[in-house]
Short mmCIF file of C-alpha atoms and ligand atoms in Angstrom, two decimals:
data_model
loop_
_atom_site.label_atom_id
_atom_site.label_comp_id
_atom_site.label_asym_id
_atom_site.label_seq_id
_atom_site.Cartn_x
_atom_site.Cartn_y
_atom_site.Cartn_z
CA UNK A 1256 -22.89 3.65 1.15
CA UNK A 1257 -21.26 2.88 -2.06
CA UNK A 1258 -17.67 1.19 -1.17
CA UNK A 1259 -18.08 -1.71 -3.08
CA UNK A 1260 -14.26 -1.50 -5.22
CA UNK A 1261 -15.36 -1.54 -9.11
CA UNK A 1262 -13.70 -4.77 -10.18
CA UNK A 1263 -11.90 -3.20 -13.51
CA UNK A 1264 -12.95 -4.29 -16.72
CA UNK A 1265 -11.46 -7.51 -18.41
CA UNK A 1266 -9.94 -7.21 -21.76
CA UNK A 1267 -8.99 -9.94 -24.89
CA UNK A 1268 -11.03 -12.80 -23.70
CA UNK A 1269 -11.40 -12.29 -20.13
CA UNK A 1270 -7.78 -11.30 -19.51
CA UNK A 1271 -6.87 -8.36 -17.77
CA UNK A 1272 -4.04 -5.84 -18.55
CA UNK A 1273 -2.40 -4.20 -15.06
CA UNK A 1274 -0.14 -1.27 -15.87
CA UNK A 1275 3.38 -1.86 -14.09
CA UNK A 1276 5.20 0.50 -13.03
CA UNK A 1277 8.64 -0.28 -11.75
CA UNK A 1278 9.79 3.21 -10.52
CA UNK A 1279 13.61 3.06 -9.73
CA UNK A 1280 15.92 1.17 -7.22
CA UNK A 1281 14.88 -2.15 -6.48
CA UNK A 1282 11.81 -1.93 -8.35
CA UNK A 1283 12.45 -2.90 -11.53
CA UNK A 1284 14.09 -6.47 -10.07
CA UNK A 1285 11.24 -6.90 -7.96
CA UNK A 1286 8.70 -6.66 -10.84
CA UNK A 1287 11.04 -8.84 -12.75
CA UNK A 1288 10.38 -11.82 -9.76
CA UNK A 1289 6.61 -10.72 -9.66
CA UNK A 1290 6.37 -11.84 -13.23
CA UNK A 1291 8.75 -14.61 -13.17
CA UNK A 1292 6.65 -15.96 -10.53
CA UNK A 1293 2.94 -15.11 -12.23
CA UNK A 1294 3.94 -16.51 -15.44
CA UNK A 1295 5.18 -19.81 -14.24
CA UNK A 1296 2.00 -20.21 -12.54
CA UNK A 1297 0.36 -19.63 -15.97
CA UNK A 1298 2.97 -22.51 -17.07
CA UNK A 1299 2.46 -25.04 -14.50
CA UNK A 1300 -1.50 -24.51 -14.22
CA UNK A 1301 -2.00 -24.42 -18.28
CA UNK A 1302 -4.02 -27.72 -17.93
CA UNK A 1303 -5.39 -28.00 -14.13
CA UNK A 1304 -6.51 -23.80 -14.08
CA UNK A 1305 -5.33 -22.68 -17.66
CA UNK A 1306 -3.24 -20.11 -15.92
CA UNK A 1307 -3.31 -16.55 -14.50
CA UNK A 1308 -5.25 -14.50 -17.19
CA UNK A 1309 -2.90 -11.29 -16.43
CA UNK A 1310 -0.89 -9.54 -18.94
CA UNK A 1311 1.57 -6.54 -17.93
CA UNK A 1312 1.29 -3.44 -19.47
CA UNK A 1313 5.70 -1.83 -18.49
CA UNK A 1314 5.28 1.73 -18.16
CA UNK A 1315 8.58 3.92 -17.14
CA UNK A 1316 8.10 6.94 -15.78
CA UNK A 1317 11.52 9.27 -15.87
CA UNK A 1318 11.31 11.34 -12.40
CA UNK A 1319 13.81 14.06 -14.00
CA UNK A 1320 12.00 14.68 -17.69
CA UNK A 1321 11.21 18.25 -17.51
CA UNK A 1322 7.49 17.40 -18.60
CA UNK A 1323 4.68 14.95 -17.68
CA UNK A 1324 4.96 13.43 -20.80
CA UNK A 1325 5.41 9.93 -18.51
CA UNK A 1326 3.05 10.85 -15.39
CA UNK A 1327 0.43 11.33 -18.23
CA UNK A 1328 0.88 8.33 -19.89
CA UNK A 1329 0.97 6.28 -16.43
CA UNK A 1330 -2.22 8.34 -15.78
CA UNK A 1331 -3.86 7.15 -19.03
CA UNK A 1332 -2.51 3.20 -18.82
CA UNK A 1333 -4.23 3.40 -15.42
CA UNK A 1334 -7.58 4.67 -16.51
CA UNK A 1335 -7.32 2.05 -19.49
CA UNK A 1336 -6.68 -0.99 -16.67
CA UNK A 1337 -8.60 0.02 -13.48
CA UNK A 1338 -5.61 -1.47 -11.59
CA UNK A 1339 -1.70 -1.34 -11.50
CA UNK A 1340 0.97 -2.71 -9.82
CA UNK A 1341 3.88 -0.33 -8.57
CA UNK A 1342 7.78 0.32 -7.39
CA UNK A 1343 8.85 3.68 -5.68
CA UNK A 1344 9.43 6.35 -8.22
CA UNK A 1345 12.76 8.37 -6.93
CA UNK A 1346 11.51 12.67 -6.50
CA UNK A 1347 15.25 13.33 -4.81
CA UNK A 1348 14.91 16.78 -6.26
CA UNK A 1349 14.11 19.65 -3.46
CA UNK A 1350 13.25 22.21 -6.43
CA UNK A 1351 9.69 23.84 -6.11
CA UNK A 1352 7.69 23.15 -8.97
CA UNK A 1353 9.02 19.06 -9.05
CA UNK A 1354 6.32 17.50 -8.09
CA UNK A 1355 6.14 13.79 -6.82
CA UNK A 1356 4.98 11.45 -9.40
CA UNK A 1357 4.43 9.00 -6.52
CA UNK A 1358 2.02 12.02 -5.27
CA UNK A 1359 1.04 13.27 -8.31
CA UNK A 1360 -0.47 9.92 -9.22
CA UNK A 1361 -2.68 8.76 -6.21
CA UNK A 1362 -4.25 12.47 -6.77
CA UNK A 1363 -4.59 12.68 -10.36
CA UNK A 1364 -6.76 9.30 -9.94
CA UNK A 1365 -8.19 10.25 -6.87
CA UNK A 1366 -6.92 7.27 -4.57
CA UNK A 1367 -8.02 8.82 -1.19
CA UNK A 1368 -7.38 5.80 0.75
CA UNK A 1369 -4.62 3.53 1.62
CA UNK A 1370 -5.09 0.59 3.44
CA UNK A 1371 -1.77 -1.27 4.81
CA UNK A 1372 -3.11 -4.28 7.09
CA UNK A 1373 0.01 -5.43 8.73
CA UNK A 1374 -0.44 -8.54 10.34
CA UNK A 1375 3.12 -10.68 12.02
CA UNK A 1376 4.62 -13.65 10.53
CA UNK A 1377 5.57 -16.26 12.92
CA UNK A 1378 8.76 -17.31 11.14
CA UNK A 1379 10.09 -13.85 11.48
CA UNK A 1380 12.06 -12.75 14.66
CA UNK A 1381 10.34 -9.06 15.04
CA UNK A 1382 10.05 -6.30 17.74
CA UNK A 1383 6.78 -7.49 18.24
CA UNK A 1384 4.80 -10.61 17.61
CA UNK A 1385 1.48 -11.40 16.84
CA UNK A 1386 0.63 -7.80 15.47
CA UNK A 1387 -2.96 -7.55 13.42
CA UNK A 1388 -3.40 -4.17 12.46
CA UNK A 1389 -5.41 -2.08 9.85
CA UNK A 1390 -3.90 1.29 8.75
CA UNK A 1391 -6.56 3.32 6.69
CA UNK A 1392 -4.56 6.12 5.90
CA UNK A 1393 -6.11 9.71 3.87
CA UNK A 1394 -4.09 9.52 0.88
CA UNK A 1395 -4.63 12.53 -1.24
CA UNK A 1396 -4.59 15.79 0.96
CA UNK A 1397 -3.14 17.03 4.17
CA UNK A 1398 0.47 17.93 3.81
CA UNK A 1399 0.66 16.27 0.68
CA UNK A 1400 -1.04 18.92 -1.17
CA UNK A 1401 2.10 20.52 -2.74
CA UNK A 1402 0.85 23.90 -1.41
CA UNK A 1403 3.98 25.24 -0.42
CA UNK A 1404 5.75 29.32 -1.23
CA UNK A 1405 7.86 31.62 -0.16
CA UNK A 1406 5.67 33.96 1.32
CA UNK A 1407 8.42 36.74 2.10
CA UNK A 1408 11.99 35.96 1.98
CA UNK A 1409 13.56 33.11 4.90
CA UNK A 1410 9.59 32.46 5.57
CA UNK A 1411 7.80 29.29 4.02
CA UNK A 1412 4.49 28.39 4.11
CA UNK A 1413 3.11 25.01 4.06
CA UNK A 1414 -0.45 24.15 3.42
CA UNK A 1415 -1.85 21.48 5.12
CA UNK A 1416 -5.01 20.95 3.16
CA UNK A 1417 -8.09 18.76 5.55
CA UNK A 1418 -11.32 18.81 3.54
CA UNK A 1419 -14.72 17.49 5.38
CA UNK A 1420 -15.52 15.45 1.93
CA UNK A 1421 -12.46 13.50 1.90
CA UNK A 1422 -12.26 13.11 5.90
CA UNK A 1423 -15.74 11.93 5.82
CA UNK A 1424 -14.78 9.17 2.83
CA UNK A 1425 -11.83 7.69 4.28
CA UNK A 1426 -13.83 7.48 8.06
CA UNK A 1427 -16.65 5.65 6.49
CA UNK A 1428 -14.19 3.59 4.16
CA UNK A 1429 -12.56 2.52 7.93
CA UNK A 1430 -15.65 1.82 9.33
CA UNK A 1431 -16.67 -0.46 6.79
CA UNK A 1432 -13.83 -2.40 6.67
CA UNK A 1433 -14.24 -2.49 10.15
CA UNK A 1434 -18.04 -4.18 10.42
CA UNK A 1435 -17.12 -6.15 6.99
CA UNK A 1436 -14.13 -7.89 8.19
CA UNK A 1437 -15.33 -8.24 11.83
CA UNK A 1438 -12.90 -5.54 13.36
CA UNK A 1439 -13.89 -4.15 17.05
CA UNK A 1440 -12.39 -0.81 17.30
CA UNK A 1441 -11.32 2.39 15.52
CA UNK A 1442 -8.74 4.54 16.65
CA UNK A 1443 -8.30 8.18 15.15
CA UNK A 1444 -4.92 9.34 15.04
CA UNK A 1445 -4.27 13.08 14.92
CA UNK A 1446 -2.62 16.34 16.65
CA UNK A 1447 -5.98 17.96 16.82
CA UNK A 1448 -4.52 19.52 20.11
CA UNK A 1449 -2.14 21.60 18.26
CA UNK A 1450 -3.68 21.84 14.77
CA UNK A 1451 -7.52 22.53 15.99
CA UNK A 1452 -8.88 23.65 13.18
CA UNK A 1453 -7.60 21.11 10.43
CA UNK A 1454 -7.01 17.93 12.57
CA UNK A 1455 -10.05 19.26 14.55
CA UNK A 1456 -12.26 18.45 11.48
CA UNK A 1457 -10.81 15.37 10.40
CA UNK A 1458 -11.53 13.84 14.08
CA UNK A 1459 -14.75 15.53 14.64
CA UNK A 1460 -15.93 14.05 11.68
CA UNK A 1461 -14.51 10.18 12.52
CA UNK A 1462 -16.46 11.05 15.38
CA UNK A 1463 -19.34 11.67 13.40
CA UNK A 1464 -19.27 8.95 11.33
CA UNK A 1465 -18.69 6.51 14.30
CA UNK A 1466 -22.20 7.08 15.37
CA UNK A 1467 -23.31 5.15 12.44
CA UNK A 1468 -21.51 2.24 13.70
CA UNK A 1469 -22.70 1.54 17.10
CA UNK A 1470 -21.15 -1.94 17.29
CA UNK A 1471 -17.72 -0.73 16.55
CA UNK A 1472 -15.80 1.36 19.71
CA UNK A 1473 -14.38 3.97 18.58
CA UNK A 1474 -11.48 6.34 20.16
CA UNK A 1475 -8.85 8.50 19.30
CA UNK A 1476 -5.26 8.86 20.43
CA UNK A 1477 -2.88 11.67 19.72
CA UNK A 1478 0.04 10.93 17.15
CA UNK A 1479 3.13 11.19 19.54
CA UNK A 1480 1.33 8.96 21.96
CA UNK A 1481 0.68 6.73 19.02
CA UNK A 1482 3.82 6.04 18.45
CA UNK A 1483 5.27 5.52 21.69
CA UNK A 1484 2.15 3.25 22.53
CA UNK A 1485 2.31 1.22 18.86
CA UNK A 1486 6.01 0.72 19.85
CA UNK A 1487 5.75 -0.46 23.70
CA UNK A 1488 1.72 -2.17 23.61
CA UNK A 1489 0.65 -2.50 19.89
CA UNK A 1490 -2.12 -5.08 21.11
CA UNK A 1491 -4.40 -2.33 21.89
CA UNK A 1492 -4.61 -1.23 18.34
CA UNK A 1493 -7.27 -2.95 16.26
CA UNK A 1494 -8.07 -0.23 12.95
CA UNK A 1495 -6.37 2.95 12.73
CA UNK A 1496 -7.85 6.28 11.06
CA UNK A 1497 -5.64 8.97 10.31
CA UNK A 1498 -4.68 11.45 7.90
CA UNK A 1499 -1.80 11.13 5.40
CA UNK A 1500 1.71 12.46 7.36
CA UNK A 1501 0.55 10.53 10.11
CA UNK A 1502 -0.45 7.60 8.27
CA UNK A 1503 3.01 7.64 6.50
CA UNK A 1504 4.92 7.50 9.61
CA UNK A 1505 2.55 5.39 11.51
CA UNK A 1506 3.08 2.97 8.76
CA UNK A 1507 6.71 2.34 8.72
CA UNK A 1508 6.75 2.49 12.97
CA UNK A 1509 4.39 -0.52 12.25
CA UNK A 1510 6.36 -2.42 9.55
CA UNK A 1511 9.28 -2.18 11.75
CA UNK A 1512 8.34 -3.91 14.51
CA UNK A 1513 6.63 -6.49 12.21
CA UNK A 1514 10.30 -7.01 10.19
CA UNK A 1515 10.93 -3.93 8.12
CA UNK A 1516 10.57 -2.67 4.70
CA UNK A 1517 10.53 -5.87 2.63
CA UNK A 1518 7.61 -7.63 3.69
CA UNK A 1519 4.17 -5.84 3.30
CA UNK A 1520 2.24 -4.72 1.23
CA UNK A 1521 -0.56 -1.54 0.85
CA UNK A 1522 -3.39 -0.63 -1.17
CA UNK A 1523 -4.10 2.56 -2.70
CA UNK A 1524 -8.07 2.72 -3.50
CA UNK A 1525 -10.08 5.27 -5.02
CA UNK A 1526 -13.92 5.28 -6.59
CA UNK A 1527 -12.49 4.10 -10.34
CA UNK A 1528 -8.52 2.75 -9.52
CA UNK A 1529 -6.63 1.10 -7.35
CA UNK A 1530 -2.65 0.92 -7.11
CA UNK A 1531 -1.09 -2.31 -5.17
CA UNK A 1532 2.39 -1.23 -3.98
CA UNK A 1533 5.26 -2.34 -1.41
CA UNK A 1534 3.03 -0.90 2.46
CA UNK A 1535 6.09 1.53 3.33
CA UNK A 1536 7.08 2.85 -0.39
CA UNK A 1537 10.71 2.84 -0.68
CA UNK A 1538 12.98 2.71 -3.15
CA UNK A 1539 15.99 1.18 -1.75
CA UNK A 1540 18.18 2.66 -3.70
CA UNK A 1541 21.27 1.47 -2.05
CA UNK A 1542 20.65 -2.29 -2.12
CA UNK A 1543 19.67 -2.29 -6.05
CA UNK A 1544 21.15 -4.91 -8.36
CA UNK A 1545 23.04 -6.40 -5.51
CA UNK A 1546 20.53 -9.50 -5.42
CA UNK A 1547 19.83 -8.49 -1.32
CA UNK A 1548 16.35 -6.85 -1.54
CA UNK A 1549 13.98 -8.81 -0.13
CA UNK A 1550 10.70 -9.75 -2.56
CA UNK A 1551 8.58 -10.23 -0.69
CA UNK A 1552 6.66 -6.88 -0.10
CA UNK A 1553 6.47 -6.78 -3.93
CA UNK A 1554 5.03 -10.40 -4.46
CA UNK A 1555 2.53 -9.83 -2.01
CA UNK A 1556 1.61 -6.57 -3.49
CA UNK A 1557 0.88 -8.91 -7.01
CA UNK A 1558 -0.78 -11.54 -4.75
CA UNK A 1559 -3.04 -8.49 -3.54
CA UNK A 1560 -3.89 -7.47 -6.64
CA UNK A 1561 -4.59 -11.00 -8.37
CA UNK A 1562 -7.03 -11.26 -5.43
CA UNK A 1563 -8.81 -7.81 -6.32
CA UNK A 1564 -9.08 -9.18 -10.23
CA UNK A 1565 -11.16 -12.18 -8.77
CA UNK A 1566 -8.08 -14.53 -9.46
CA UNK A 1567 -8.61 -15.74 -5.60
CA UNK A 1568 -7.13 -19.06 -6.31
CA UNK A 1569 -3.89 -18.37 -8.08
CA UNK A 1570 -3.48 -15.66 -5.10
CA UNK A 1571 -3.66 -18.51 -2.58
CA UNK A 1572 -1.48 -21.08 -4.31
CA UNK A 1573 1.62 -18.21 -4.09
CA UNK A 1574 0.15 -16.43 -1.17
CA UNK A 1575 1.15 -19.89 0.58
CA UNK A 1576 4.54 -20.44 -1.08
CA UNK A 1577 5.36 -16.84 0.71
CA UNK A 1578 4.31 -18.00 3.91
CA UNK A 1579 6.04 -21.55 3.38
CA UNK A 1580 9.20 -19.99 2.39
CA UNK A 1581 9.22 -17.34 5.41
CA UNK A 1582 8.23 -20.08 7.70
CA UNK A 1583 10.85 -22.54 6.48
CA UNK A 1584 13.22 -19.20 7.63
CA UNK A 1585 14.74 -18.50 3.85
CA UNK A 1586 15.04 -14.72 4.86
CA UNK A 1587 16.91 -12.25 3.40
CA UNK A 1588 19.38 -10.02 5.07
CA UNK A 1589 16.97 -7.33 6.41
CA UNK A 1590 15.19 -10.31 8.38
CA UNK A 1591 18.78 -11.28 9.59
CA UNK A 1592 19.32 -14.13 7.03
CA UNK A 1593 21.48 -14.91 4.61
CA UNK A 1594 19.95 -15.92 1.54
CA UNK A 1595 19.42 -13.51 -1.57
CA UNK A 1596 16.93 -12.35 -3.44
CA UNK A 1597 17.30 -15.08 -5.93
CA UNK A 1598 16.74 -17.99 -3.44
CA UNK A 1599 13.37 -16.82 -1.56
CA UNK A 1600 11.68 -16.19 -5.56
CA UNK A 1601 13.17 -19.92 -6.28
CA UNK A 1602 11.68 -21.10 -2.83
CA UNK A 1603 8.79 -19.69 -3.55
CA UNK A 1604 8.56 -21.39 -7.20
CA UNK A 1605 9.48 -24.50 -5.68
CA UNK A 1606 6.71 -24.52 -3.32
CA UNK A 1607 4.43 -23.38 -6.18
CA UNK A 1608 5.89 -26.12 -8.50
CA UNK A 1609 4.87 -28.65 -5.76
CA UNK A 1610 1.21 -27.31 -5.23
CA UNK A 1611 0.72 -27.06 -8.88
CA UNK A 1612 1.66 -30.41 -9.84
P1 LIG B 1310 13.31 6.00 1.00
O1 LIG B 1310 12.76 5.53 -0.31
O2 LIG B 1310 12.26 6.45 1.94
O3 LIG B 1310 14.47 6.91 0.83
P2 LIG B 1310 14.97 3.76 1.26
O4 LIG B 1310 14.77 3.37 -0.13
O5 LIG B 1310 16.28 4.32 1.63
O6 LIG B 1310 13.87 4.71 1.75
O7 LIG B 1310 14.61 2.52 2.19
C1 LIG B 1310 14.66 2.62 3.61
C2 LIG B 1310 15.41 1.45 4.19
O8 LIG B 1310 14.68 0.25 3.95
C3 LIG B 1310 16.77 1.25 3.57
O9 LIG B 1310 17.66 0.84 4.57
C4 LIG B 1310 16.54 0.15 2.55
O10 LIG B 1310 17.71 -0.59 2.33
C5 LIG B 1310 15.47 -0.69 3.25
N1 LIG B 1310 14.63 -1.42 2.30
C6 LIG B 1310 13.65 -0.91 1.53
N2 LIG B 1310 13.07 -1.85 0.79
C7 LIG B 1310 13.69 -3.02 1.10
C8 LIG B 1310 13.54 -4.36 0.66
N3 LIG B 1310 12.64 -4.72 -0.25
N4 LIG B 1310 14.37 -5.30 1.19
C9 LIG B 1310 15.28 -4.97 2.11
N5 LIG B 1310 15.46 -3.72 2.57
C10 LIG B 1310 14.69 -2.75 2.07
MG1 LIG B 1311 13.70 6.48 -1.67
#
């Protein structure tokens, strides 16, 4: 087994170049606090740790262009960097033949995994408390294929695409994680009931795989009874395995009862790339330029991916200005506070300021 993540290659002097892309809504103010809060670092550190050695490489990508004039550029900035950082990009249109570039990206690249580990904050008033769970989600096939037609008139078709190559990398990449970060149990999520032949592989396969690890328990748990179980006794659940629709809604059941959209962050990996992003991928169209959206998802996203360059100390000093200011209760609305977006970044620069000096 490979699975060690290529750190990507460093560029002018040891510096590396991320490609950013803000995608609509409230990602372009998010990024805007990611780098407000990166840079100052570089600022206040320039004698103790001569600063964060990131640069941002801005890369727009216009969801309605006709062509993939954008996607391919993105494409190209991330095969250039190794790693970027990344806002929801808005595919409203129902059209056939519009693909998502949020899709279109993770499988031009090859990012079959996404890992979202959601673990609770104590300073936020949740659902649930004292959550720790791994999601390690398929993240290029299943019914994300775009495999959809019209086979005869009022009758659609649907592809649901489960291949035993990319079933067997994302078990193994849960397993892994599993025995490297001293985990105790996989759970396989799937509807293999229903869908016997396609979910049928996918857990016959985690199955498989799970032989390998003989100190890990494995089990598996149907996705209805997932969610009703991740919602009413979410202790039980230690890693879960499943496959990408699943993974998607698992996700967000998960960040809800840890505080919503705005705090957590996931990880798309592949063999070559990896894409940090907010861990339930929305664009939040609604609360844009309104100074509401909370930043923290996104900052933790950057403090993800400073880790993954090897920047582990820079990660921790804002890694513990987040948890400072979340502790300390400066929560935006969706938490039920009151403060904007504007005073948790200056709470968190504050706390940075302090650890810095
Ligand atoms: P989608 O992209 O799936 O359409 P939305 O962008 O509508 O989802 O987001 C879903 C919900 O989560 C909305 O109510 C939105 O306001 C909220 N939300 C998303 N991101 C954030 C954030 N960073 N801070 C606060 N609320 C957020
Ligand atoms: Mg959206």
């Amino acid at each position: 087994i490979k699975k060690v993540m290529p750190i990507p290659k460093a560029h002018y002097g040891g510096r590396h170049t991320v490609t950013m892309l803000p995608g609509a809504g409230i990602g372009p103010e998010l990024m805007g606090y990611v780098k407000e809060i990166i840079f100052p670092i570089s600022l206040f550190q320039v004698f103790k740790y001569a600063g964060v050695p990131v640069d941002f490489e801005d890369v727009e990508i216009d969801p309605n262009a006709d062509d993939n004039v954008d996607l391919d550029y993105a494409i190209t900035s991330i095969r250039r960097n190794g790693v970027a950082l990344k806002g929801n990009i808005e595919t409203r249109s129902t059209e056939a033949g519009v693909l998502s570039r949020n899709v279109a990206l993770r499988n031009e690249l090859d990012l079959y995994v996404n890992v979202l580990h959601c673990v609770s904050y104590p300073g936020v008033n949740s659902r649930q408390k004292n959550i720790d769970i791994v999601i390690v989600r398929q993240n290029t096939e299943g019914e994300y294929s775009m495999l959809e037609h019209e086979s005869v008139y009022g009758v659609i078709e649907s592809m649901k695409v489960i291949t035993n190559f990319n079933s067997e990398r994302v078990a193994r990449y849960a397993f892994e994680y599993a025995k490297r970060n001293g985990r105790k149990k996989v759970t396989t999520v799937h509807k293999a009931n229903i869908m016997k032949l396609s979910d049928g592989l996918f857990l016959e396969i985690s199955r498989r795989v799970a032989k390998d690890y003989p100190d890990i328990i494995h089990n598996d748990m149907i996705i209805d009874n997932c969610c009703m179980q991740l919602v009413s006794n979410p202790h039980q659940f230690d890693v879960v395995l499943t496959t990408n629709l699943y993974g998607a809604i698992v996700s967000n059941v998960v960040c809800g009862l840890l505080g919503g959209a705005g705090l957590l962050a996931g990880k798309n990996y592949g063999d070559h790339y990896t894409i940090f992003e907010p861990g339930t991928r929305n664009t939040g169209t609604s609360i844009a330029g309104k100074n509401i959206a909370n930043p923290i998802a996104m900052l933790n996203a950057a403090v993800d991916m400073l880790r993954h360059l090897g920047h582990k100390h820079h990660a921790t000093v804002i890694q513990n200005a987040i948890n400072k200011t979340i502790n300390q209760g400066i929560h935006t609305r969706d938490l039920g506070g009151t403060a904007t977006s504007r005073d948790v970044v200056d709470n968190i620069l504050k706390h940075i300021k302090i650890a810095t000096a």
